[in-house]
Amino acid sequence: MAGGGFAAASANGVEFEAKITPIVIISCIMTATGGLMFGYDIGVTGGVTTMPDFLEKFFPVVHRRVEAGVGKNNYYCKYDNQGLQLYKSSLYLAGLTATLFASYTTRKLGRRPTMLIAGVLFIVGVTLNAGAKDLDMLIAGRILLGCGVGFGNQAVPLFLSEIAPTRIRGGLNILFQLNITFGILFANLVNYGTAKIKGWGWRLSLGMAGVPALLLTVGAFLVTETPNSLVERGRLDEGKAVLRSIRGTHYVEPEFAYLLEASRLAKEVKHPFRHLFQRRNRPQLVVSLALPMFQQCTGINAIMFYAPVLFSTLGFGSDASLYSAVVTGAVNVLSTLVSIYSVDKVGRRVLFLEAGVQMFLSQVVIAIVLGTKVTDHSTNISRGFAVLVVVMICTYVAAFAWSWGPLGWLIPSEISPLGTRSAGQSVAVCVNLLFTFIVAQAFLSTLCHLKFGIFIFFSVWVLVMSFFVTFLLPET
């Protein structure tokens, strides 16, 4: 593979000579570790919060409620606790704040140092979480994890888009999302195993998050800075030398000239955020705001964060709830592969609209089953209906994974002009993390108050999103 080569087309239609060199292979590995790091954290938290030892140590009120088999008023309220929600949501608020600083470091210090910062912050956060003695230490670890996610999500995709030959950049973009789903699945599998370890199984689950973080940190030491970053900071000779190294050829003059021109044009935009808010850029701004918001309003992160909690609430046993979470994680991975295969064949809008119908119908079916089978103080859901709920949740997850999951990130990166692309992407990341925080912080309380109606709530949002795509989102 390292010896193979092809011509990589630039944005202006000129083809540049390029080979798949060792640095590109290492970059693919870093894609995996960056995505795994984020995805593992999403998956692991839902599992540990169903482990009795974890709940007893940090959330004794929830533990007593779960052990008693009833909530404050009903089954839907067993896990309703602001502290438990803060434990999960604090990461995303920290990530939102860190993203603003990461935008500065990627520009002034470079992509590589920013990835190192991400890896170190994540490792320290994992250490605090795995060794936590009290809730304060646990949440402090989560905040550091969030800072690592903020820096990593800003630097890793940018590094990949600049280091890879142009023809495989789109694949690497969705590959990052694919590895997030692998991370979620891996976390669910780990939780399924560690749930059987009494006393410290949850520590092992949280500590395993350090593996992808360590790989990211080591990888950042092994790779070089991107030519784009070096040119952006005026280190032209070094940038050209690195470009020769990563492309595996001495003939890099056309691509280097393109980098110089792109850097010059980008510097002409003195205030990219101000340009982003100009009237001519308003359609792109609306899409950059709406898509990441809608992505969270599908309710997907509520499902992925709280899948074991949700299944436990529905009357599944502890092992069964973790097993069901593993099944949904596997569906998530396989369906993301469908998106990679079909996104350029059928188009973005078709995937959005088909998935809208599928998500809407599956959520309505889930609401009907829960509304008739799970009452305030008891659940008489039979095995057949329990299987139906799992199937419908998998149907919903599959639709999200080939539509709003990858495309919610892909489209904002496609629609903005060069001068405001970085600012537009920063807006999309910030809006996504903000609404992830809101959903994570509010889900358990909303489940308690709306009961089965929470699926109706999310289905209405899916309807609104589908109308937005139908009338306001053109094909890219």
Short mmCIF file of C-alpha atoms in Angstrom, two decimals:
data_model
loop_
_atom_site.label_atom_id
_atom_site.label_comp_id
_atom_site.label_asym_id
_atom_site.label_seq_id
_atom_site.Cartn_x
_atom_site.Cartn_y
_atom_site.Cartn_z
CA MET A 1 0.00 0.00 0.00
CA ALA A 2 2.82 2.39 0.83
CA GLY A 3 4.22 2.04 -2.62
CA GLY A 4 0.98 2.72 -4.46
CA GLY A 5 0.24 6.11 -5.92
CA PHE A 6 -2.38 8.13 -7.73
CA ALA A 7 -3.08 11.66 -8.87
CA ALA A 8 -4.89 13.74 -6.29
CA ALA A 9 -7.19 16.43 -7.62
CA SER A 10 -7.19 19.81 -5.93
CA ALA A 11 -10.12 22.09 -5.39
CA ASN A 12 -9.28 24.03 -8.55
CA GLY A 13 -9.36 20.96 -10.78
CA VAL A 14 -5.56 20.52 -11.18
CA GLU A 15 -4.29 17.03 -10.44
CA PHE A 16 -1.32 16.73 -8.11
CA GLU A 17 1.04 13.78 -8.05
CA ALA A 18 0.78 11.86 -4.76
CA LYS A 19 1.47 8.45 -3.23
CA ILE A 20 0.08 6.75 -0.16
CA THR A 21 3.14 7.16 2.05
CA PRO A 22 3.81 5.93 5.62
CA ILE A 23 2.71 9.30 6.99
CA VAL A 24 -0.70 8.84 5.33
CA ILE A 25 -1.01 5.35 6.86
CA ILE A 26 -0.13 6.74 10.31
CA SER A 27 -2.71 9.46 9.71
CA CYS A 28 -5.37 6.80 9.10
CA ILE A 29 -4.42 5.16 12.39
CA MET A 30 -4.73 8.55 14.12
CA THR A 31 -8.16 8.95 12.56
CA ALA A 32 -9.14 5.72 14.26
CA THR A 33 -7.69 6.67 17.65
CA GLY A 34 -9.22 10.16 17.60
CA GLY A 35 -12.65 8.80 16.71
CA LEU A 36 -12.33 5.84 19.10
CA MET A 37 -11.41 8.22 21.92
CA PHE A 38 -14.59 10.25 21.46
CA GLY A 39 -16.85 7.28 20.72
CA TYR A 40 -15.59 5.18 23.63
CA ASP A 41 -16.43 7.96 26.04
CA ILE A 42 -19.96 8.28 24.62
CA GLY A 43 -20.55 4.55 25.05
CA VAL A 44 -18.83 3.89 28.36
CA THR A 45 -20.74 6.39 30.50
CA GLY A 46 -24.15 4.87 29.80
CA GLY A 47 -22.92 1.44 30.84
CA VAL A 48 -21.18 2.36 34.08
CA THR A 49 -24.24 4.26 35.30
CA THR A 50 -26.18 1.00 35.42
CA MET A 51 -23.49 -0.74 37.49
CA PRO A 52 -24.64 -1.02 41.13
CA ASP A 53 -21.14 -0.46 42.58
CA PHE A 54 -20.71 2.77 40.63
CA LEU A 55 -24.15 4.09 41.61
CA GLU A 56 -23.69 3.12 45.25
CA LYS A 57 -20.40 5.03 45.51
CA PHE A 58 -21.30 8.23 43.66
CA PHE A 59 -25.10 8.35 43.41
CA PRO A 60 -26.49 6.50 46.45
CA VAL A 61 -29.96 8.05 46.05
CA VAL A 62 -30.25 6.60 42.53
CA HIS A 63 -28.83 3.29 43.75
CA ARG A 64 -31.49 2.96 46.47
CA ARG A 65 -34.20 3.84 43.98
CA VAL A 66 -33.01 1.25 41.45
CA GLU A 67 -32.58 -1.46 44.09
CA ALA A 68 -36.10 -0.77 45.37
CA GLY A 69 -37.41 -1.28 41.85
CA VAL A 70 -39.45 1.93 41.77
CA GLY A 71 -38.80 5.55 41.00
CA LYS A 72 -39.90 8.63 42.89
CA ASN A 73 -43.30 8.15 41.28
CA ASN A 74 -42.84 5.50 38.61
CA TYR A 75 -40.52 3.35 36.53
CA TYR A 76 -39.58 6.23 34.28
CA CYS A 77 -38.02 8.20 37.16
CA LYS A 78 -35.61 5.60 38.55
CA TYR A 79 -32.55 7.39 37.16
CA ASP A 80 -33.80 10.98 37.35
CA ASN A 81 -30.97 12.77 39.14
CA GLN A 82 -29.33 16.12 38.29
CA GLY A 83 -25.93 14.97 39.58
CA LEU A 84 -26.00 11.89 37.35
CA GLN A 85 -26.93 14.04 34.36
CA LEU A 86 -24.19 16.57 35.22
CA TYR A 87 -21.66 13.74 35.32
CA LYS A 88 -22.49 12.95 31.69
CA SER A 89 -23.12 16.42 30.32
CA SER A 90 -20.14 18.24 31.91
CA LEU A 91 -17.81 16.77 29.29
CA TYR A 92 -19.66 18.49 26.45
CA LEU A 93 -19.81 21.89 28.12
CA ALA A 94 -16.05 21.64 28.72
CA GLY A 95 -15.58 20.55 25.10
CA LEU A 96 -17.55 23.56 23.88
CA THR A 97 -15.27 25.92 25.82
CA ALA A 98 -12.10 24.08 24.80
CA THR A 99 -13.03 24.27 21.12
CA LEU A 100 -12.67 28.06 21.23
CA PHE A 101 -9.12 27.76 22.57
CA ALA A 102 -8.33 24.90 20.19
CA SER A 103 -9.20 27.08 17.21
CA TYR A 104 -6.43 29.47 18.34
CA THR A 105 -3.81 26.78 19.03
CA THR A 106 -4.36 25.00 15.70
CA ARG A 107 -3.77 28.29 13.92
CA LYS A 108 -0.88 29.69 16.00
CA LEU A 109 0.91 26.58 17.29
CA GLY A 110 -0.05 24.04 14.65
CA ARG A 111 -2.14 20.91 14.32
CA ARG A 112 0.39 18.54 15.90
CA PRO A 113 0.81 20.40 19.23
CA THR A 114 -2.97 20.68 19.50
CA MET A 115 -3.32 16.90 19.14
CA LEU A 116 -0.66 16.44 21.83
CA ILE A 117 -2.61 18.74 24.15
CA ALA A 118 -5.77 16.73 23.43
CA GLY A 119 -4.10 13.42 24.22
CA VAL A 120 -2.49 14.63 27.46
CA LEU A 121 -5.71 16.23 28.73
CA PHE A 122 -7.66 13.07 27.97
CA ILE A 123 -5.12 10.83 29.72
CA VAL A 124 -5.19 13.00 32.85
CA GLY A 125 -9.00 13.00 32.79
CA VAL A 126 -9.08 9.20 32.44
CA THR A 127 -6.69 8.86 35.39
CA LEU A 128 -8.94 11.00 37.59
CA ASN A 129 -12.06 9.10 36.52
CA ALA A 130 -10.61 5.62 37.00
CA GLY A 131 -9.20 6.53 40.42
CA ALA A 132 -12.10 8.74 41.56
CA LYS A 133 -12.75 8.78 45.32
CA ASP A 134 -15.74 11.14 45.26
CA LEU A 135 -18.13 12.90 42.89
CA ASP A 136 -15.99 16.08 42.68
CA MET A 137 -13.01 14.07 41.46
CA LEU A 138 -15.23 12.22 38.99
CA ILE A 139 -16.64 15.43 37.47
CA ALA A 140 -13.17 17.08 37.40
CA GLY A 141 -12.02 14.13 35.32
CA ARG A 142 -14.99 14.52 33.00
CA ILE A 143 -14.18 18.19 32.49
CA LEU A 144 -10.61 17.33 31.49
CA LEU A 145 -11.95 14.63 29.16
CA GLY A 146 -14.18 17.29 27.60
CA CYS A 147 -11.19 19.59 27.08
CA GLY A 148 -9.38 16.72 25.38
CA VAL A 149 -12.38 16.08 23.14
CA GLY A 150 -12.61 19.78 22.26
CA PHE A 151 -8.95 19.99 21.22
CA GLY A 152 -8.99 16.59 19.50
CA ASN A 153 -12.16 17.15 17.46
CA GLN A 154 -10.75 20.46 16.24
CA ALA A 155 -7.25 19.25 15.34
CA VAL A 156 -7.56 15.62 14.14
CA PRO A 157 -10.03 16.11 11.24
CA LEU A 158 -8.14 19.24 10.15
CA PHE A 159 -4.82 17.39 10.26
CA LEU A 160 -6.26 14.55 8.20
CA SER A 161 -7.79 16.79 5.55
CA GLU A 162 -4.44 18.52 5.07
CA ILE A 163 -2.10 15.51 5.19
CA ALA A 164 -4.07 13.09 3.00
CA PRO A 165 -4.09 13.12 -0.82
CA THR A 166 -7.24 14.88 -1.94
CA ARG A 167 -8.92 11.85 -3.47
CA ILE A 168 -9.24 10.02 -0.13
CA ARG A 169 -10.10 13.03 2.05
CA GLY A 170 -13.86 12.44 1.82
CA GLY A 171 -13.44 8.83 2.88
CA LEU A 172 -11.31 9.86 5.85
CA ASN A 173 -13.96 12.41 6.84
CA ILE A 174 -16.64 9.72 7.23
CA LEU A 175 -14.02 7.25 8.53
CA PHE A 176 -13.67 9.52 11.57
CA GLN A 177 -17.42 9.15 12.20
CA LEU A 178 -17.16 5.40 11.58
CA ASN A 179 -14.51 5.08 14.27
CA ILE A 180 -16.70 7.01 16.70
CA THR A 181 -19.27 4.24 16.21
CA PHE A 182 -16.54 1.60 16.70
CA GLY A 183 -15.63 3.36 19.94
CA ILE A 184 -19.23 3.19 21.15
CA LEU A 185 -19.46 -0.51 20.29
CA PHE A 186 -16.12 -1.26 21.96
CA ALA A 187 -17.26 0.56 25.12
CA ASN A 188 -20.50 -1.44 25.22
CA LEU A 189 -18.55 -4.69 24.91
CA VAL A 190 -16.17 -3.63 27.68
CA ASN A 191 -19.09 -2.66 29.92
CA TYR A 192 -20.76 -6.01 29.28
CA GLY A 193 -17.62 -7.75 30.57
CA THR A 194 -16.70 -5.45 33.46
CA ALA A 195 -20.28 -5.41 34.81
CA LYS A 196 -19.56 -8.91 36.14
CA ILE A 197 -16.53 -7.68 38.14
CA LYS A 198 -17.73 -6.69 41.60
CA GLY A 199 -16.31 -3.62 43.28
CA TRP A 200 -14.00 -2.21 40.61
CA GLY A 201 -15.40 -3.20 37.21
CA TRP A 202 -16.51 0.37 36.55
CA ARG A 203 -12.94 1.60 37.17
CA LEU A 204 -11.65 -0.73 34.46
CA SER A 205 -14.34 0.51 32.04
CA LEU A 206 -13.40 4.16 32.63
CA GLY A 207 -9.66 3.42 32.61
CA MET A 208 -9.78 1.69 29.22
CA ALA A 209 -10.54 5.09 27.65
CA GLY A 210 -6.85 5.84 28.15
CA VAL A 211 -5.85 3.34 25.42
CA PRO A 212 -7.01 5.37 22.37
CA ALA A 213 -5.84 8.58 24.09
CA LEU A 214 -2.36 7.12 24.56
CA LEU A 215 -2.29 5.99 20.92
CA LEU A 216 -3.28 9.50 19.79
CA THR A 217 -0.53 11.06 21.90
CA VAL A 218 2.14 8.67 20.62
CA GLY A 219 0.90 9.16 17.06
CA ALA A 220 1.19 12.93 17.40
CA PHE A 221 4.87 12.48 18.33
CA LEU A 222 5.48 10.27 15.28
CA VAL A 223 3.95 12.50 12.60
CA THR A 224 5.13 15.80 11.20
CA GLU A 225 3.29 19.10 11.04
CA THR A 226 1.09 19.65 7.98
CA PRO A 227 2.43 21.71 5.06
CA ASN A 228 -0.65 23.95 5.29
CA SER A 229 0.14 24.88 8.88
CA LEU A 230 3.82 25.55 8.13
CA VAL A 231 2.96 27.75 5.14
CA GLU A 232 0.29 29.54 7.19
CA ARG A 233 2.95 30.42 9.78
CA GLY A 234 5.53 31.57 7.21
CA ARG A 235 7.84 28.53 7.34
CA LEU A 236 7.83 28.05 3.57
CA ASP A 237 11.01 25.99 3.02
CA GLU A 238 10.05 23.59 5.78
CA GLY A 239 6.53 23.37 4.37
CA LYS A 240 7.82 22.42 0.93
CA ALA A 241 10.17 19.78 2.39
CA VAL A 242 7.33 18.22 4.38
CA LEU A 243 5.09 18.25 1.30
CA ARG A 244 7.73 16.30 -0.65
CA SER A 245 7.98 13.82 2.21
CA ILE A 246 4.28 13.11 2.62
CA ARG A 247 3.53 12.98 -1.13
CA GLY A 248 6.48 10.65 -1.87
CA THR A 249 7.67 12.75 -4.82
CA HIS A 250 9.94 15.72 -5.50
CA TYR A 251 7.47 17.22 -7.99
CA VAL A 252 5.30 19.24 -5.63
CA GLU A 253 5.55 22.70 -7.19
CA PRO A 254 1.91 22.86 -8.43
CA GLU A 255 0.46 21.80 -5.08
CA PHE A 256 2.84 24.07 -3.15
CA ALA A 257 1.81 27.01 -5.33
CA TYR A 258 -1.82 26.15 -4.60
CA LEU A 259 -1.08 26.13 -0.84
CA LEU A 260 0.58 29.54 -1.09
CA GLU A 261 -2.40 31.00 -2.95
CA ALA A 262 -4.91 29.42 -0.54
CA SER A 263 -2.95 30.84 2.42
CA ARG A 264 -2.88 34.29 0.82
CA LEU A 265 -6.63 34.26 0.19
CA ALA A 266 -7.35 33.06 3.72
CA LYS A 267 -5.23 35.86 5.21
CA GLU A 268 -7.19 38.43 3.19
CA VAL A 269 -10.23 37.54 5.27
CA LYS A 270 -9.24 39.44 8.41
CA HIS A 271 -12.44 38.71 10.34
CA PRO A 272 -13.88 35.37 9.12
CA PHE A 273 -16.66 35.31 11.73
CA ARG A 274 -17.77 38.80 10.68
CA HIS A 275 -17.79 37.67 7.02
CA LEU A 276 -19.79 34.60 8.01
CA PHE A 277 -22.61 36.85 9.24
CA GLN A 278 -22.77 38.91 6.04
CA ARG A 279 -25.97 38.66 4.00
CA ARG A 280 -24.37 36.73 1.14
CA ASN A 281 -23.19 34.02 3.55
CA ARG A 282 -26.46 33.80 5.49
CA PRO A 283 -27.73 30.58 3.82
CA GLN A 284 -24.49 28.78 4.72
CA LEU A 285 -24.68 30.17 8.26
CA VAL A 286 -28.26 28.94 8.69
CA VAL A 287 -27.26 25.44 7.58
CA SER A 288 -24.15 25.47 9.83
CA LEU A 289 -26.40 26.35 12.76
CA ALA A 290 -29.37 24.13 11.92
CA LEU A 291 -27.76 20.81 10.99
CA PRO A 292 -25.72 20.26 14.19
CA MET A 293 -28.71 21.39 16.27
CA PHE A 294 -31.06 19.02 14.45
CA GLN A 295 -28.50 16.22 14.72
CA GLN A 296 -28.91 16.28 18.49
CA CYS A 297 -32.68 16.88 18.35
CA THR A 298 -33.07 13.48 16.69
CA GLY A 299 -32.45 12.16 20.22
CA ILE A 300 -29.57 9.92 19.10
CA ASN A 301 -27.16 10.87 21.86
CA ALA A 302 -29.89 10.37 24.42
CA ILE A 303 -30.20 6.83 23.09
CA MET A 304 -26.44 6.19 22.87
CA PHE A 305 -25.61 7.82 26.24
CA TYR A 306 -28.42 6.16 28.10
CA ALA A 307 -29.07 2.95 26.14
CA PRO A 308 -28.38 0.65 29.13
CA VAL A 309 -30.27 3.02 31.44
CA LEU A 310 -33.19 3.15 29.01
CA PHE A 311 -33.40 -0.62 28.61
CA SER A 312 -33.12 -1.04 32.39
CA THR A 313 -36.00 1.42 32.83
CA LEU A 314 -38.10 -0.65 30.42
CA GLY A 315 -37.71 -3.68 32.64
CA PHE A 316 -34.70 -5.41 31.07
CA GLY A 317 -32.29 -6.98 33.54
CA SER A 318 -28.83 -5.46 34.00
CA ASP A 319 -27.12 -7.98 31.71
CA ALA A 320 -29.93 -7.78 29.16
CA SER A 321 -29.78 -3.98 29.07
CA LEU A 322 -26.01 -4.01 28.41
CA TYR A 323 -26.45 -6.72 25.79
CA SER A 324 -29.13 -4.64 24.04
CA ALA A 325 -26.75 -1.67 24.07
CA VAL A 326 -24.12 -3.84 22.35
CA VAL A 327 -26.66 -4.75 19.65
CA THR A 328 -27.52 -1.09 18.97
CA GLY A 329 -23.80 -0.26 18.89
CA ALA A 330 -23.19 -2.94 16.26
CA VAL A 331 -26.09 -1.64 14.16
CA ASN A 332 -24.58 1.84 14.42
CA VAL A 333 -21.25 0.64 12.99
CA LEU A 334 -22.74 -1.37 10.11
CA SER A 335 -25.14 1.40 9.09
CA THR A 336 -22.34 3.98 8.96
CA LEU A 337 -20.68 1.72 6.37
CA VAL A 338 -23.88 2.06 4.32
CA SER A 339 -23.41 5.84 4.36
CA ILE A 340 -19.80 5.56 3.15
CA TYR A 341 -20.95 3.43 0.23
CA SER A 342 -24.07 5.36 -0.75
CA VAL A 343 -23.50 9.04 0.07
CA ASP A 344 -21.95 9.87 -3.32
CA LYS A 345 -24.22 7.50 -5.25
CA VAL A 346 -27.69 8.58 -4.11
CA GLY A 347 -26.92 12.05 -2.72
CA ARG A 348 -27.29 13.74 0.65
CA ARG A 349 -30.96 14.75 0.41
CA VAL A 350 -32.21 11.25 -0.42
CA LEU A 351 -30.46 9.80 2.64
CA PHE A 352 -31.85 12.57 4.85
CA LEU A 353 -35.43 12.16 3.67
CA GLU A 354 -35.50 8.34 3.71
CA ALA A 355 -34.00 8.35 7.21
CA GLY A 356 -36.54 10.93 8.36
CA VAL A 357 -39.42 8.58 7.51
CA GLN A 358 -37.66 5.61 9.12
CA MET A 359 -36.78 7.45 12.35
CA PHE A 360 -40.26 8.99 12.66
CA LEU A 361 -42.11 5.67 12.28
CA SER A 362 -39.79 3.75 14.61
CA GLN A 363 -40.13 6.36 17.37
CA VAL A 364 -43.92 6.38 17.07
CA VAL A 365 -44.02 2.55 17.37
CA ILE A 366 -41.77 2.67 20.45
CA ALA A 367 -44.03 5.29 22.06
CA ILE A 368 -47.15 3.18 21.41
CA VAL A 369 -45.59 0.03 22.90
CA LEU A 370 -44.29 1.81 25.99
CA GLY A 371 -47.52 3.75 26.44
CA THR A 372 -49.54 0.55 26.57
CA LYS A 373 -47.11 -1.80 28.35
CA VAL A 374 -45.11 0.31 30.85
CA THR A 375 -47.27 1.94 33.52
CA ASP A 376 -46.23 4.33 36.29
CA HIS A 377 -45.47 1.65 38.85
CA SER A 378 -45.01 -1.56 36.93
CA THR A 379 -43.98 -3.01 33.60
CA ASN A 380 -45.72 -5.97 32.04
CA ILE A 381 -43.80 -5.79 28.78
CA SER A 382 -43.63 -9.31 27.34
CA ARG A 383 -40.62 -10.84 25.62
CA GLY A 384 -42.17 -10.26 22.21
CA PHE A 385 -42.82 -6.57 22.82
CA ALA A 386 -39.37 -6.19 24.40
CA VAL A 387 -37.81 -7.57 21.22
CA LEU A 388 -39.98 -5.19 19.18
CA VAL A 389 -38.67 -2.21 21.18
CA VAL A 390 -35.07 -3.29 20.58
CA VAL A 391 -35.75 -3.80 16.86
CA MET A 392 -37.36 -0.36 16.56
CA ILE A 393 -34.48 1.30 18.42
CA CYS A 394 -32.05 -0.48 16.07
CA THR A 395 -34.14 0.69 13.09
CA TYR A 396 -33.94 4.24 14.40
CA VAL A 397 -30.17 4.03 15.07
CA ALA A 398 -29.54 2.59 11.59
CA ALA A 399 -31.39 5.48 9.90
CA PHE A 400 -29.43 8.04 11.92
CA ALA A 401 -26.10 6.33 11.20
CA TRP A 402 -26.44 6.61 7.42
CA SER A 403 -27.90 10.13 7.45
CA TRP A 404 -27.75 12.69 10.25
CA GLY A 405 -24.69 11.09 11.86
CA PRO A 406 -22.04 11.59 9.15
CA LEU A 407 -23.92 14.13 6.99
CA GLY A 408 -24.52 16.48 9.90
CA TRP A 409 -20.76 17.03 9.89
CA LEU A 410 -20.06 16.61 6.18
CA ILE A 411 -22.44 19.20 4.75
CA PRO A 412 -21.33 22.21 6.87
CA SER A 413 -17.76 21.50 5.71
CA GLU A 414 -18.90 21.43 2.04
CA ILE A 415 -21.06 24.52 1.74
CA SER A 416 -18.89 27.35 3.10
CA PRO A 417 -16.48 29.30 0.85
CA LEU A 418 -12.76 29.04 1.65
CA GLY A 419 -12.52 32.36 3.49
CA THR A 420 -15.19 31.44 6.04
CA ARG A 421 -14.86 27.64 6.08
CA SER A 422 -12.89 27.49 9.33
CA ALA A 423 -15.31 29.87 11.06
CA GLY A 424 -18.32 27.95 9.74
CA GLN A 425 -16.90 24.66 10.98
CA SER A 426 -16.19 26.18 14.41
CA VAL A 427 -19.81 27.35 14.60
CA ALA A 428 -21.04 23.87 13.68
CA VAL A 429 -18.82 22.20 16.33
CA CYS A 430 -19.88 24.68 19.04
CA VAL A 431 -23.60 24.32 18.26
CA ASN A 432 -23.29 20.53 18.24
CA LEU A 433 -21.55 20.42 21.62
CA LEU A 434 -24.00 22.93 23.10
CA PHE A 435 -27.04 20.86 22.14
CA THR A 436 -25.28 17.63 23.14
CA PHE A 437 -24.83 19.18 26.59
CA ILE A 438 -28.50 20.25 26.75
CA VAL A 439 -29.79 16.80 25.70
CA ALA A 440 -27.45 14.96 28.09
CA GLN A 441 -28.36 17.21 31.00
CA ALA A 442 -32.12 17.09 30.41
CA PHE A 443 -32.84 13.57 29.12
CA LEU A 444 -33.43 11.67 32.37
CA SER A 445 -35.61 14.43 33.80
CA THR A 446 -37.52 14.66 30.53
CA LEU A 447 -37.99 10.86 30.51
CA CYS A 448 -39.39 11.10 34.05
CA HIS A 449 -41.91 13.81 33.15
CA LEU A 450 -42.86 12.87 29.57
CA LYS A 451 -42.55 9.09 30.07
CA PHE A 452 -43.17 7.32 26.74
CA GLY A 453 -44.01 10.74 25.27
CA ILE A 454 -40.29 11.51 24.99
CA PHE A 455 -40.25 9.45 21.79
CA ILE A 456 -43.16 11.50 20.45
CA PHE A 457 -41.16 14.62 21.36
CA PHE A 458 -38.16 13.48 19.33
CA SER A 459 -40.35 12.25 16.45
CA VAL A 460 -41.84 15.76 16.12
CA TRP A 461 -38.31 17.13 15.82
CA VAL A 462 -37.57 14.56 13.11
CA LEU A 463 -40.65 15.80 11.22
CA VAL A 464 -39.45 19.42 11.49
CA MET A 465 -35.97 18.43 10.33
CA SER A 466 -37.34 16.58 7.31
CA PHE A 467 -39.34 19.66 6.26
CA PHE A 468 -36.16 21.75 6.63
CA VAL A 469 -34.27 19.39 4.32
CA THR A 470 -37.16 19.27 1.83
CA PHE A 471 -37.56 23.02 1.41
CA LEU A 472 -34.30 24.68 2.53
CA LEU A 473 -31.38 22.31 1.95
CA PRO A 474 -30.15 21.97 -1.65
CA GLU A 475 -28.05 19.04 -2.80
CA THR A 476 -24.35 19.88 -2.40
#
